[in-house]
Backbone as JSON Lines, residues from 0, in Angstrom:
{"i":0,"aa":"X","n":[-20.3,-3.18,-37.02],"ca":[-20.53,-2.45,-35.76],"c":[-20.31,-3.37,-34.58]}
{"i":1,"aa":"X","n":[-19.69,-2.91,-33.53],"ca":[-19.41,-3.73,-32.34],"c":[-20.69,-3.98,-31.56]}
{"i":2,"aa":"X","n":[-20.68,-5.14,-30.88],"ca":[-21.8,-5.42,-30.02],"c":[-21.84,-4.49,-28.81]}
{"i":3,"aa":"X","n":[-23.02,-4.15,-28.37],"ca":[-23.11,-3.29,-27.18],"c":[-23.16,-1.82,-27.5]}
{"i":4,"aa":"X","n":[-22.56,-1.43,-28.64],"ca":[-22.58,-0.03,-29.0],"c":[-23.91,0.4,-29.55]}
{"i":5,"aa":"X","n":[-24.61,-0.49,-30.21],"ca":[-25.87,-0.15,-30.81],"c":[-26.97,0.08,-29.77]}
{"i":6,"aa":"X","n":[-26.78,-0.38,-28.56],"ca":[-27.8,-0.2,-27.54],"c":[-27.87,1.21,-27.02]}
{"i":7,"aa":"X","n":[-26.91,2.06,-27.31],"ca":[-26.9,3.43,-26.84],"c":[-27.97,4.28,-27.55]}
{"i":8,"aa":"X","n":[-28.39,3.87,-28.72],"ca":[-29.45,4.57,-29.44],"c":[-29.0,5.97,-29.81]}
{"i":9,"aa":"X","n":[-27.73,6.18,-30.13],"ca":[-27.28,7.5,-30.58],"c":[-26.95,8.44,-29.45]}
{"i":10,"aa":"X","n":[-27.04,8.0,-28.21],"ca":[-26.7,8.88,-27.07],"c":[-25.22,9.15,-27.03]}
{"i":11,"aa":"X","n":[-24.82,10.35,-26.72],"ca":[-23.39,10.7,-26.61],"c":[-22.87,10.2,-25.3]}
{"i":12,"aa":"X","n":[-21.59,9.86,-25.29],"ca":[-20.91,9.44,-24.03],"c":[-20.63,10.68,-23.22]}
{"i":13,"aa":"X","n":[-21.15,10.67,-21.98],"ca":[-20.91,11.78,-21.07],"c":[-20.38,11.24,-19.77]}
{"i":14,"aa":"X","n":[-19.55,12.03,-19.13],"ca":[-19.05,11.64,-17.81],"c":[-19.54,12.63,-16.82]}
{"i":15,"aa":"X","n":[-19.99,12.14,-15.66],"ca":[-20.48,13.09,-14.63],"c":[-19.26,13.95,-14.13]}
{"i":16,"aa":"X","n":[-19.49,15.2,-13.95],"ca":[-18.44,16.09,-13.47],"c":[-18.42,16.03,-11.98]}
{"i":17,"aa":"X","n":[-17.23,15.85,-11.44],"ca":[-17.04,15.9,-9.97],"c":[-16.73,17.32,-9.56]}
{"i":18,"aa":"X","n":[-17.2,17.66,-8.38],"ca":[-16.9,19.0,-7.88],"c":[-15.38,19.08,-7.67]}
{"i":19,"aa":"X","n":[-14.77,20.24,-7.83],"ca":[-13.3,20.39,-7.78],"c":[-12.72,19.88,-6.46]}
{"i":20,"aa":"X","n":[-13.42,20.11,-5.34],"ca":[-12.9,19.65,-4.03],"c":[-12.81,18.14,-3.96]}
{"i":21,"aa":"X","n":[-13.86,17.47,-4.46],"ca":[-13.85,16.02,-4.44],"c":[-12.78,15.45,-5.39]}
{"i":22,"aa":"X","n":[-12.65,16.1,-6.54],"ca":[-11.6,15.66,-7.5],"c":[-10.21,15.81,-6.91]}
{"i":23,"aa":"X","n":[-9.99,16.94,-6.22],"ca":[-8.64,17.19,-5.6],"c":[-8.36,16.15,-4.52]}
{"i":24,"aa":"X","n":[-9.36,15.85,-3.69],"ca":[-9.2,14.89,-2.63],"c":[-8.94,13.47,-3.23]}
{"i":25,"aa":"X","n":[-9.63,13.17,-4.31],"ca":[-9.42,11.88,-4.95],"c":[-8.01,11.76,-5.48]}
{"i":26,"aa":"X","n":[-7.53,12.79,-6.18],"ca":[-6.15,12.77,-6.68],"c":[-5.1,12.66,-5.57]}
{"i":27,"aa":"X","n":[-5.38,13.41,-4.45],"ca":[-4.5,13.31,-3.35],"c":[-4.43,11.93,-2.68]}
{"i":28,"aa":"X","n":[-5.6,11.32,-2.59],"ca":[-5.64,9.95,-2.04],"c":[-4.94,8.94,-2.97]}
{"i":29,"aa":"X","n":[-5.14,9.09,-4.28],"ca":[-4.47,8.21,-5.22],"c":[-2.91,8.36,-5.14]}
{"i":30,"aa":"X","n":[-2.47,9.6,-4.99],"ca":[-1.05,9.86,-4.88],"c":[-0.5,9.24,-3.58]}
{"i":31,"aa":"X","n":[-1.27,9.34,-2.48],"ca":[-0.78,8.78,-1.23],"c":[-0.73,7.24,-1.32]}
{"i":32,"aa":"X","n":[-1.72,6.62,-2.0],"ca":[-1.72,5.18,-2.17],"c":[-0.53,4.74,-3.01]}
{"i":33,"aa":"X","n":[-0.23,5.49,-4.07],"ca":[0.89,5.16,-4.93],"c":[2.23,5.27,-4.15]}
{"i":34,"aa":"X","n":[2.29,6.28,-3.29],"ca":[3.51,6.43,-2.44],"c":[3.65,5.27,-1.47]}
{"i":35,"aa":"X","n":[2.55,4.87,-0.85],"ca":[2.6,3.78,0.11],"c":[2.97,2.47,-0.63]}
{"i":36,"aa":"X","n":[2.46,2.3,-1.8],"ca":[2.78,1.1,-2.55],"c":[4.28,1.08,-2.93]}
{"i":37,"aa":"X","n":[4.85,2.22,-3.27],"ca":[6.25,2.33,-3.59],"c":[7.15,1.95,-2.39]}
{"i":38,"aa":"X","n":[6.72,2.42,-1.21],"ca":[7.46,2.12,0.03],"c":[7.42,0.63,0.29]}
{"i":39,"aa":"X","n":[6.24,0.01,0.18],"ca":[6.1,-1.39,0.4],"c":[7.01,-2.22,-0.52]}
{"i":40,"aa":"X","n":[7.08,-1.79,-1.77],"ca":[7.91,-2.51,-2.74],"c":[9.37,-2.38,-2.43]}
{"i":41,"aa":"X","n":[9.77,-1.25,-1.84],"ca":[11.18,-1.06,-1.43],"c":[11.51,-1.97,-0.25]}
{"i":42,"aa":"X","n":[10.54,-2.16,0.65],"ca":[10.8,-2.92,1.85],"c":[10.91,-4.42,1.55]}
{"i":43,"aa":"X","n":[10.24,-4.91,0.57],"ca":[10.28,-6.34,0.24],"c":[11.67,-6.86,0.05]}
{"i":44,"aa":"X","n":[12.51,-6.27,-0.81],"ca":[13.87,-6.81,-1.02],"c":[14.65,-6.81,0.27]}
{"i":45,"aa":"X","n":[14.53,-5.78,1.11],"ca":[15.22,-5.76,2.4],"c":[14.77,-6.92,3.28]}
{"i":46,"aa":"X","n":[13.48,-7.14,3.29],"ca":[12.92,-8.21,4.1],"c":[13.45,-9.55,3.6]}
{"i":47,"aa":"X","n":[13.51,-9.75,2.31],"ca":[14.01,-11.0,1.7],"c":[15.51,-11.16,2.08]}
{"i":48,"aa":"X","n":[16.29,-10.07,1.92],"ca":[17.7,-10.18,2.28],"c":[17.9,-10.51,3.72]}
{"i":49,"aa":"X","n":[17.09,-9.88,4.59],"ca":[17.19,-10.14,6.01],"c":[16.88,-11.56,6.37]}
{"i":50,"aa":"X","n":[15.85,-12.13,5.71],"ca":[15.49,-13.53,5.9],"c":[16.6,-14.46,5.42]}
{"i":51,"aa":"X","n":[17.19,-14.17,4.26],"ca":[18.27,-15.01,3.72],"c":[19.48,-14.97,4.67]}
{"i":52,"aa":"X","n":[19.76,-13.83,5.22],"ca":[20.91,-13.73,6.14],"c":[20.63,-14.52,7.45]}
{"i":53,"aa":"X","n":[19.43,-14.47,7.91],"ca":[19.07,-15.28,9.1],"c":[19.2,-16.74,8.81]}
{"i":54,"aa":"X","n":[18.78,-17.18,7.62],"ca":[18.89,-18.57,7.26],"c":[20.35,-19.0,7.12]}
{"i":55,"aa":"X","n":[21.19,-18.14,6.57],"ca":[22.61,-18.42,6.43],"c":[23.28,-18.54,7.81]}
{"i":56,"aa":"X","n":[22.94,-17.66,8.74],"ca":[23.53,-17.7,10.05],"c":[23.06,-19.01,10.78]}
{"i":57,"aa":"X","n":[21.78,-19.34,10.62],"ca":[21.29,-20.56,11.24],"c":[21.98,-21.8,10.68]}
{"i":58,"aa":"X","n":[22.23,-21.81,9.39],"ca":[22.91,-22.96,8.77],"c":[24.34,-23.05,9.27]}
{"i":59,"aa":"X","n":[25.01,-21.95,9.34],"ca":[26.43,-21.98,9.81],"c":[26.51,-22.49,11.26]}
{"i":60,"aa":"X","n":[25.54,-22.03,12.09],"ca":[25.53,-22.48,13.49],"c":[25.3,-23.98,13.58]}
{"i":61,"aa":"X","n":[24.41,-24.5,12.71],"ca":[24.16,-25.94,12.71],"c":[25.39,-26.69,12.28]}
{"i":62,"aa":"X","n":[26.09,-26.24,11.27],"ca":[27.25,-26.91,10.75],"c":[28.38,-26.86,11.71]}
{"i":63,"aa":"X","n":[28.66,-25.71,12.31],"ca":[29.78,-25.59,13.22],"c":[29.48,-26.08,14.66]}
{"i":64,"aa":"X","n":[28.23,-26.04,14.98],"ca":[27.84,-26.34,16.37],"c":[27.72,-27.8,16.57]}
């Protein structure tokens, strides 16, 4: 038997039920957070490319200037 399981004393695992409105709002919030995370991850490569281009331009100016 695993440790920690014996302390339940035979009680069944139950989860508290959330009211439907609260559950819906929670799912909506999680979906919005996932969408925002996806947008941020798309912006990162653009930001990296932009920074690399700036560095390349600066290097060329130093070499030719």
